[in-house]
PDB file of C-alpha atoms in Angstrom:
ATOM      1  CA  MET P   1      -3.081  -0.211  18.826  1.00 88.00           C
ATOM      2  CA  LEU P   2      -4.367   0.360  15.281  1.00 84.00           C
ATOM      3  CA  PRO P   3      -6.593   3.439  15.692  1.00 84.00           C
ATOM      4  CA  ILE P   4      -9.306   2.658  13.163  1.00 77.00           C
ATOM      5  CA  GLU P   5     -11.610   5.096  14.976  1.00 80.00           C
ATOM      6  CA  PRO P   6      -9.501   7.224  17.356  1.00 85.00           C
ATOM      7  CA  THR P   7     -12.403   8.908  19.158  1.00 87.00           C
ATOM      8  CA  ALA P   8     -13.859   5.514  20.109  1.00 89.00           C
ATOM      9  CA  LEU P   9     -10.533   4.483  21.630  1.00 92.00           C
ATOM     10  CA  GLN P  10      -9.875   7.624  23.657  1.00 94.00           C
ATOM     11  CA  PRO P  11     -11.630   6.394  26.846  1.00 95.00           C
ATOM     12  CA  LEU P  12      -9.549   3.206  26.766  1.00 95.00           C
ATOM     13  CA  GLN P  13      -6.423   5.257  26.116  1.00 95.00           C
ATOM     14  CA  ARG P  14      -7.085   7.478  29.138  1.00 95.00           C
ATOM     15  CA  GLN P  15      -7.803   4.443  31.324  1.00 96.00           C
ATOM     16  CA  ALA P  16      -4.605   2.680  30.222  1.00 95.00           C
ATOM     17  CA  GLN P  17      -2.362   5.698  30.637  1.00 95.00           C
ATOM     18  CA  ALA P  18      -3.853   6.435  34.071  1.00 96.00           C
ATOM     19  CA  GLN P  19      -2.532   3.000  35.113  1.00 96.00           C
ATOM     20  CA  GLY P  20       0.922   3.731  33.738  1.00 94.00           C
ATOM     21  CA  ILE P  21       0.455   1.678  30.567  1.00 95.00           C
ATOM     22  CA  LYS P  22       2.215   3.106  27.519  1.00 94.00           C
ATOM     23  CA  TRP P  23      -0.114   3.712  24.578  1.00 94.00           C
ATOM     24  CA  LEU P  24       1.496   3.385  21.152  1.00 93.00           C
ATOM     25  CA  THR P  25      -0.272   3.329  17.810  1.00 92.00           C
ATOM     26  CA  TYR P  26       0.439   1.626  14.497  1.00 88.00           C
ATOM     27  CA  LEU P  27      -0.288   3.133  11.049  1.00 79.00           C
ATOM     28  CA  GLY P  28      -2.329   6.030  12.401  1.00 79.00           C
ATOM     29  CA  LYS P  29      -1.578   8.622  15.083  1.00 82.00           C
ATOM     30  CA  MET P  30      -3.640   9.569  18.134  1.00 88.00           C
ATOM     31  CA  ASP P  31      -3.445  12.733  20.193  1.00 90.00           C
ATOM     32  CA  GLY P  32      -1.702  12.167  23.496  1.00 92.00           C
ATOM     33  CA  SER P  33      -0.228   8.786  22.593  1.00 92.00           C
ATOM     34  CA  ASP P  34       3.159   7.726  23.941  1.00 93.00           C
ATOM     35  CA  GLY P  35       4.517   6.759  20.547  1.00 91.00           C
ATOM     36  CA  PHE P  36       3.805   5.900  16.953  1.00 90.00           C
ATOM     37  CA  VAL P  37       5.169   3.429  14.397  1.00 90.00           C
ATOM     38  CA  GLY P  38       4.093   3.561  10.773  1.00 86.00           C
ATOM     39  CA  PHE P  39       5.012   4.567   7.281  1.00 86.00           C
ATOM     40  CA  ASP P  40       4.297   7.430   4.926  1.00 91.00           C
ATOM     41  CA  HIS P  41       1.116   6.597   3.003  1.00 93.00           C
ATOM     42  CA  ALA P  42       1.655   9.548   0.649  1.00 95.00           C
ATOM     43  CA  GLN P  43       5.131   8.281  -0.214  1.00 96.00           C
ATOM     44  CA  SER P  44       3.687   4.825  -0.863  1.00 96.00           C
ATOM     45  CA  GLY P  45       1.042   6.129  -3.257  1.00 98.00           C
ATOM     46  CA  GLN P  46       3.547   8.343  -5.029  1.00 98.00           C
ATOM     47  CA  ILE P  47       6.029   5.516  -5.538  1.00 98.00           C
ATOM     48  CA  VAL P  48       3.589   3.084  -7.145  1.00 98.00           C
ATOM     49  CA  ALA P  49       1.853   5.812  -9.171  1.00 98.00           C
ATOM     50  CA  GLN P  50       5.133   7.060 -10.622  1.00 98.00           C
ATOM     51  CA  ALA P  51       6.118   3.506 -11.534  1.00 98.00           C
ATOM     52  CA  ALA P  52       2.876   3.192 -13.513  1.00 98.00           C
ATOM     53  CA  VAL P  53       3.435   6.568 -15.217  1.00 98.00           C
ATOM     54  CA  ASP P  54       6.954   5.507 -16.196  1.00 98.00           C
ATOM     55  CA  TRP P  55       5.568   2.268 -17.659  1.00 98.00           C
ATOM     56  CA  VAL P  56       2.947   4.166 -19.669  1.00 98.00           C
ATOM     57  CA  LYS P  57       5.596   6.463 -21.116  1.00 97.00           C
ATOM     58  CA  ALA P  58       8.101   3.684 -21.805  1.00 97.00           C
ATOM     59  CA  ASN P  59       5.482   1.650 -23.656  1.00 97.00           C
ATOM     60  CA  ASP P  60       3.860   4.624 -25.421  1.00 97.00           C
ATOM     61  CA  VAL P  61       0.423   3.721 -24.055  1.00 97.00           C
ATOM     62  CA  ARG P  62      -2.190   6.111 -25.403  1.00 95.00           C
ATOM     63  CA  ASP P  63      -5.337   7.108 -23.507  1.00 96.00           C
ATOM     64  CA  ALA P  64      -4.408   4.895 -20.560  1.00 98.00           C
ATOM     65  CA  LYS P  65      -7.260   3.758 -18.321  1.00 98.00           C
ATOM     66  CA  ALA P  66      -6.838   2.810 -14.680  1.00 98.00           C
ATOM     67  CA  LEU P  67      -8.644   1.190 -11.766  1.00 98.00           C
ATOM     68  CA  VAL P  68      -7.572   2.376  -8.317  1.00 98.00           C
ATOM     69  CA  THR P  69      -8.721   0.544  -5.204  1.00 98.00           C
ATOM     70  CA  THR P  70      -9.463   2.463  -2.018  1.00 97.00           C
ATOM     71  CA  LEU P  71     -10.473   1.860   1.589  1.00 94.00           C
ATOM     72  CA  THR P  72     -12.697   4.823   2.394  1.00 92.00           C
ATOM     73  CA  PRO P  73     -13.651   3.653   5.930  1.00 87.00           C
ATOM     74  CA  LEU P  74     -10.014   4.359   6.895  1.00 84.00           C
ATOM     75  CA  PRO P  75      -9.421   7.978   5.795  1.00 86.00           C
ATOM     76  CA  SER P  76      -6.004   8.053   7.473  1.00 82.00           C
ATOM     77  CA  LEU P  77      -4.810   5.747   4.682  1.00 89.00           C
ATOM     78  CA  SER P  78      -6.273   7.906   1.906  1.00 94.00           C
ATOM     79  CA  PRO P  79      -2.945   9.161   0.474  1.00 96.00           C
ATOM     80  CA  ARG P  80      -2.447   5.606  -0.769  1.00 96.00           C
ATOM     81  CA  TRP P  81      -5.088   6.316  -3.405  1.00 98.00           C
ATOM     82  CA  THR P  82      -5.453  10.107  -3.508  1.00 98.00           C
ATOM     83  CA  GLU P  83      -1.781  10.516  -4.414  1.00 98.00           C
ATOM     84  CA  VAL P  84      -2.222   7.914  -7.140  1.00 98.00           C
ATOM     85  CA  THR P  85      -5.224   9.665  -8.654  1.00 98.00           C
ATOM     86  CA  ARG P  86      -3.484  13.046  -8.406  1.00 98.00           C
ATOM     87  CA  ILE P  87      -0.369  11.849 -10.216  1.00 98.00           C
ATOM     88  CA  PHE P  88      -2.457  10.036 -12.818  1.00 98.00           C
ATOM     89  CA  ALA P  89      -4.494  13.175 -13.509  1.00 98.00           C
ATOM     90  CA  GLU P  90      -1.301  15.188 -13.934  1.00 98.00           C
ATOM     91  CA  ASN P  91      -0.087  12.663 -16.514  1.00 98.00           C
ATOM     92  CA  GLY P  92      -3.291  12.218 -18.522  1.00 97.00           C
ATOM     93  CA  ILE P  93      -4.193   8.769 -17.152  1.00 98.00           C
ATOM     94  CA  ASP P  94      -7.956   8.325 -16.887  1.00 98.00           C
ATOM     95  CA  VAL P  95      -9.076   6.725 -13.622  1.00 98.00           C
ATOM     96  CA  VAL P  96     -12.247   4.997 -14.808  1.00 98.00           C
ATOM     97  CA  ALA P  97     -13.066   3.422 -11.435  1.00 98.00           C
ATOM     98  CA  GLU P  98     -12.293   3.841  -7.732  1.00 98.00           C
ATOM     99  CA  GLN P  99     -13.712   1.149  -5.463  1.00 97.00           C
ATOM    100  CA  ASP P 100     -13.026  -0.120  -1.960  1.00 97.00           C
ATOM    101  CA  ALA P 101     -10.888  -3.258  -1.951  1.00 97.00           C
ATOM    102  CA  ALA P 102      -8.100  -4.110   0.482  1.00 95.00           C
ATOM    103  CA  ASP P 103      -8.032  -7.925   0.355  1.00 96.00           C
ATOM    104  CA  GLN P 104      -7.718 -10.535  -2.375  1.00 97.00           C
ATOM    105  CA  THR P 105     -11.398 -11.446  -2.468  1.00 97.00           C
ATOM    106  CA  ASN P 106     -12.557  -7.897  -3.004  1.00 97.00           C
ATOM    107  CA  GLY P 107      -9.654  -7.112  -5.308  1.00 97.00           C
ATOM    108  CA  LEU P 108     -10.741 -10.014  -7.514  1.00 98.00           C
ATOM    109  CA  ARG P 109     -14.402  -8.994  -7.410  1.00 97.00           C
ATOM    110  CA  VAL P 110     -13.778  -5.332  -8.195  1.00 98.00           C
ATOM    111  CA  ALA P 111     -11.299  -6.056 -10.984  1.00 98.00           C
ATOM    112  CA  GLU P 112     -13.641  -8.581 -12.605  1.00 97.00           C
ATOM    113  CA  THR P 113     -16.446  -6.009 -12.691  1.00 97.00           C
ATOM    114  CA  VAL P 114     -14.272  -3.213 -14.055  1.00 97.00           C
ATOM    115  CA  LEU P 115     -12.654  -5.452 -16.681  1.00 97.00           C
ATOM    116  CA  GLN P 116     -16.127  -6.333 -17.963  1.00 96.00           C
ATOM    117  CA  GLN P 117     -16.886  -2.648 -18.364  1.00 96.00           C
ATOM    118  CA  TYR P 118     -13.437  -1.701 -19.644  1.00 97.00           C
ATOM    119  CA  PRO P 119     -11.809  -4.676 -21.389  1.00 95.00           C
ATOM    120  CA  ASP P 120      -9.100  -2.264 -22.586  1.00 95.00           C
ATOM    121  CA  LEU P 121      -8.097  -1.407 -19.008  1.00 97.00           C
ATOM    122  CA  ASP P 122      -4.354  -0.706 -18.811  1.00 98.00           C
ATOM    123  CA  ILE P 123      -3.555  -0.173 -15.127  1.00 98.00           C
ATOM    124  CA  ILE P 124      -4.717  -1.509 -11.764  1.00 98.00           C
ATOM    125  CA  ILE P 125      -3.329  -0.005  -8.570  1.00 98.00           C
ATOM    126  CA  GLY P 126      -4.172  -1.671  -5.266  1.00 98.00           C
ATOM    127  CA  MET P 127      -4.204   0.321  -2.038  1.00 97.00           C
ATOM    128  CA  ALA P 128      -2.554  -2.815  -0.665  1.00 96.00           C
ATOM    129  CA  ASP P 129      -0.757  -5.724  -2.287  1.00 98.00           C
ATOM    130  CA  ASP P 130      -3.563  -8.074  -1.295  1.00 97.00           C
ATOM    131  CA  ALA P 131      -6.049  -6.129  -3.419  1.00 98.00           C
ATOM    132  CA  ALA P 132      -3.618  -6.063  -6.335  1.00 98.00           C
ATOM    133  CA  VAL P 133      -2.955  -9.816  -6.075  1.00 98.00           C
ATOM    134  CA  GLY P 134      -6.721 -10.398  -6.243  1.00 98.00           C
ATOM    135  CA  ALA P 135      -6.885  -8.161  -9.305  1.00 98.00           C
ATOM    136  CA  LEU P 136      -4.112 -10.179 -10.906  1.00 98.00           C
ATOM    137  CA  HIS P 137      -6.248 -13.306 -10.531  1.00 97.00           C
ATOM    138  CA  ALA P 138      -9.108 -11.465 -12.246  1.00 97.00           C
ATOM    139  CA  ILE P 139      -6.840 -10.592 -15.167  1.00 97.00           C
ATOM    140  CA  ARG P 140      -5.892 -14.246 -15.569  1.00 95.00           C
ATOM    141  CA  LEU P 141      -9.499 -15.410 -15.347  1.00 95.00           C
ATOM    142  CA  ALA P 142     -10.520 -12.853 -17.956  1.00 94.00           C
ATOM    143  CA  GLY P 143      -7.765 -14.016 -20.304  1.00 94.00           C
ATOM    144  CA  ALA P 144      -6.486 -10.442 -20.654  1.00 93.00           C
ATOM    145  CA  ASP P 145      -3.093  -9.822 -22.244  1.00 93.00           C
ATOM    146  CA  ALA P 146      -0.806  -9.426 -19.209  1.00 92.00           C
ATOM    147  CA  SER P 147       1.975  -8.015 -21.379  1.00 93.00           C
ATOM    148  CA  LYS P 148      -0.174  -4.944 -22.014  1.00 95.00           C
ATOM    149  CA  MET P 149      -1.135  -4.270 -18.397  1.00 98.00           C
ATOM    150  CA  PHE P 150       0.420  -2.757 -15.292  1.00 98.00           C
ATOM    151  CA  VAL P 151      -0.602  -4.007 -11.866  1.00 98.00           C
ATOM    152  CA  GLY P 152       0.912  -2.390  -8.809  1.00 98.00           C
ATOM    153  CA  GLY P 153       0.417  -2.851  -5.089  1.00 98.00           C
ATOM    154  CA  GLN P 154       1.537  -1.360  -1.805  1.00 97.00           C
ATOM    155  CA  ASP P 155       3.131  -2.800   1.353  1.00 95.00           C
ATOM    156  CA  GLY P 156       5.566  -5.344  -0.087  1.00 96.00           C
ATOM    157  CA  SER P 157       3.695  -8.442   1.074  1.00 95.00           C
ATOM    158  CA  LEU P 158       5.192 -11.843   0.304  1.00 96.00           C
ATOM    159  CA  GLU P 159       2.556 -12.607  -2.333  1.00 97.00           C
ATOM    160  CA  GLY P 160       2.918  -9.176  -3.881  1.00 97.00           C
ATOM    161  CA  LEU P 161       6.699  -9.348  -4.074  1.00 98.00           C
ATOM    162  CA  SER P 162       6.520 -12.915  -5.404  1.00 97.00           C
ATOM    163  CA  ALA P 163       4.142 -11.759  -8.150  1.00 98.00           C
ATOM    164  CA  VAL P 164       6.543  -8.959  -9.064  1.00 98.00           C
ATOM    165  CA  ASN P 165       9.392 -11.457  -9.161  1.00 98.00           C
ATOM    166  CA  ASP P 166       7.394 -13.780 -11.430  1.00 96.00           C
ATOM    167  CA  GLY P 167       7.179 -11.061 -14.065  1.00 94.00           C
ATOM    168  CA  GLY P 168       4.069 -10.430 -16.124  1.00 94.00           C
ATOM    169  CA  ALA P 169       1.400  -7.870 -15.335  1.00 97.00           C
ATOM    170  CA  TYR P 170       2.344  -7.378 -11.674  1.00 98.00           C
ATOM    171  CA  ARG P 171       5.153  -4.909 -12.160  1.00 98.00           C
ATOM    172  CA  ALA P 172       5.689  -3.045  -8.889  1.00 98.00           C
ATOM    173  CA  SER P 173       5.034  -2.810  -5.177  1.00 98.00           C
ATOM    174  CA  ALA P 174       5.665   0.156  -2.900  1.00 98.00           C
ATOM    175  CA  ALA P 175       7.351  -2.052  -0.326  1.00 97.00           C
ATOM    176  CA  ILE P 176       7.800  -1.350   3.365  1.00 92.00           C
ATOM    177  CA  LEU P 177      11.161  -2.422   4.766  1.00 89.00           C
ATOM    178  CA  ILE P 178       9.590  -4.926   7.138  1.00 86.00           C
ATOM    179  CA  ASN P 179      12.813  -5.741   8.970  1.00 85.00           C
ATOM    180  CA  GLU P 180      13.118  -2.068   9.935  1.00 87.00           C
ATOM    181  CA  LEU P 181       9.406  -1.917  10.746  1.00 87.00           C
ATOM    182  CA  GLY P 182       9.699  -4.843  13.148  1.00 88.00           C
ATOM    183  CA  ALA P 183      12.755  -3.329  14.816  1.00 90.00           C
ATOM    184  CA  ASN P 184      10.996   0.030  15.170  1.00 90.00           C
ATOM    185  CA  ILE P 185       7.966  -1.552  16.831  1.00 89.00           C
ATOM    186  CA  VAL P 186      10.144  -3.135  19.511  1.00 92.00           C
ATOM    187  CA  ASP P 187      12.716  -0.362  19.946  1.00 92.00           C
ATOM    188  CA  LEU P 188      10.269   2.530  20.122  1.00 89.00           C
ATOM    189  CA  ALA P 189       8.016   0.705  22.578  1.00 90.00           C
ATOM    190  CA  LEU P 190      11.034   0.176  24.826  1.00 92.00           C
ATOM    191  CA  ASN P 191      11.972   3.839  24.436  1.00 92.00           C
ATOM    192  CA  ALA P 192       8.477   4.848  25.521  1.00 91.00           C
ATOM    193  CA  VAL P 193       8.704   2.624  28.599  1.00 91.00           C
ATOM    194  CA  ARG P 194      12.132   4.053  29.475  1.00 93.00           C
ATOM    195  CA  GLY P 195      11.022   7.618  28.819  1.00 90.00           C
ATOM    196  CA  ILE P 196      13.638   8.331  26.156  1.00 90.00           C
ATOM    197  CA  GLU P 197      13.417   9.551  22.578  1.00 88.00           C
ATOM    198  CA  PRO P 198      12.571   8.766  19.894  1.00 85.00           C
ATOM    199  CA  SER P 199       9.286   6.998  20.529  1.00 87.00           C
ATOM    200  CA  SER P 200       7.874   7.688  17.055  1.00 87.00           C
ATOM    201  CA  ALA P 201       9.186   6.788  13.596  1.00 88.00           C
ATOM    202  CA  TYR P 202       8.250   6.322   9.975  1.00 88.00           C
ATOM    203  CA  THR P 203       9.599   3.209   8.265  1.00 89.00           C
ATOM    204  CA  PRO P 204      10.885   3.825   4.707  1.00 89.00           C
ATOM    205  CA  THR P 205       9.026   2.574   1.631  1.00 94.00           C
ATOM    206  CA  VAL P 206      10.880   1.612  -1.545  1.00 96.00           C
ATOM    207  CA  LEU P 207       9.990   0.628  -5.102  1.00 98.00           C
ATOM    208  CA  ALA P 208      10.211  -3.116  -5.664  1.00 98.00           C
ATOM    209  CA  ASN P 209      10.378  -4.113  -9.333  1.00 98.00           C
ATOM    210  CA  LYS P 210      12.365  -6.277 -11.728  1.00 97.00           C
ATOM    211  CA  ALA P 211      14.557  -3.345 -12.709  1.00 96.00           C
ATOM    212  CA  ASP P 212      16.316  -3.664  -9.340  1.00 97.00           C
ATOM    213  CA  GLN P 213      16.522  -7.416  -8.871  1.00 97.00           C
ATOM    214  CA  ALA P 214      19.028  -7.123  -6.029  1.00 97.00           C
ATOM    215  CA  LEU P 215      16.618  -5.050  -3.935  1.00 96.00           C
ATOM    216  CA  LEU P 216      13.704  -7.315  -4.849  1.00 97.00           C
ATOM    217  CA  ASP P 217      15.685 -10.361  -3.742  1.00 96.00           C
ATOM    218  CA  LYS P 218      16.580  -8.642  -0.470  1.00 94.00           C
ATOM    219  CA  LEU P 219      12.929  -7.799   0.232  1.00 96.00           C
ATOM    220  CA  LEU P 220      11.914 -11.398  -0.439  1.00 96.00           C
ATOM    221  CA  GLU P 221      14.701 -12.696   1.801  1.00 93.00           C
ATOM    222  CA  ASN P 222      13.176 -10.792   4.729  1.00 89.00           C
ATOM    223  CA  TYR P 223      10.342 -13.330   4.706  1.00 90.00           C
ATOM    224  CA  ALA P 224      12.758 -16.251   4.803  1.00 85.00           C
ATOM    225  CA  ASP P 225      14.721 -15.073   7.847  1.00 60.00           C
TER     226      ASP P 225
END
């Protein structure tokens, strides 16, 4: 169960557990659940934000401007953008816009609007790879100089990792190790049924970029297996 609104799901949770059904959640936790599988959203935001900071410093970008996409209806995911804005503020990067966008359509729409207002935009960070991939399309449509921009996403989706591998503006993804995530979902559910520990786990997130081609190739191979 993905607990988008935990309080709304509590009656169903009580009903299920009363019948002996194990209640496990994905991405977000719920009080009284039998298990949890997810990943550290703060770690994800920190990884992609630091990659952008390193790029700014390596390329001596002055007065860097950034767009950060959010998903405010899901506050449990907020470290994906609040950690980014915190790290950017600490490093003198000006976040000129924060707007909700989690999919490609909205990522494209938001990036198009912000690029019109700030044609000198340097950085776009998506709260998910889908939003960042949409933003990448906006950059291409606007004819912006990809060599002078940093686009980063989170999750390590196939399209996001492929964009990183292609080079250009899409430079990083905070990638979930999806093979471990899939194993955790199965193993921890079985543990919950059997009444043994652990029944909760965080799946690691790693930086996927061209600087570590071997890791990038491995992450892409997960989708081919």
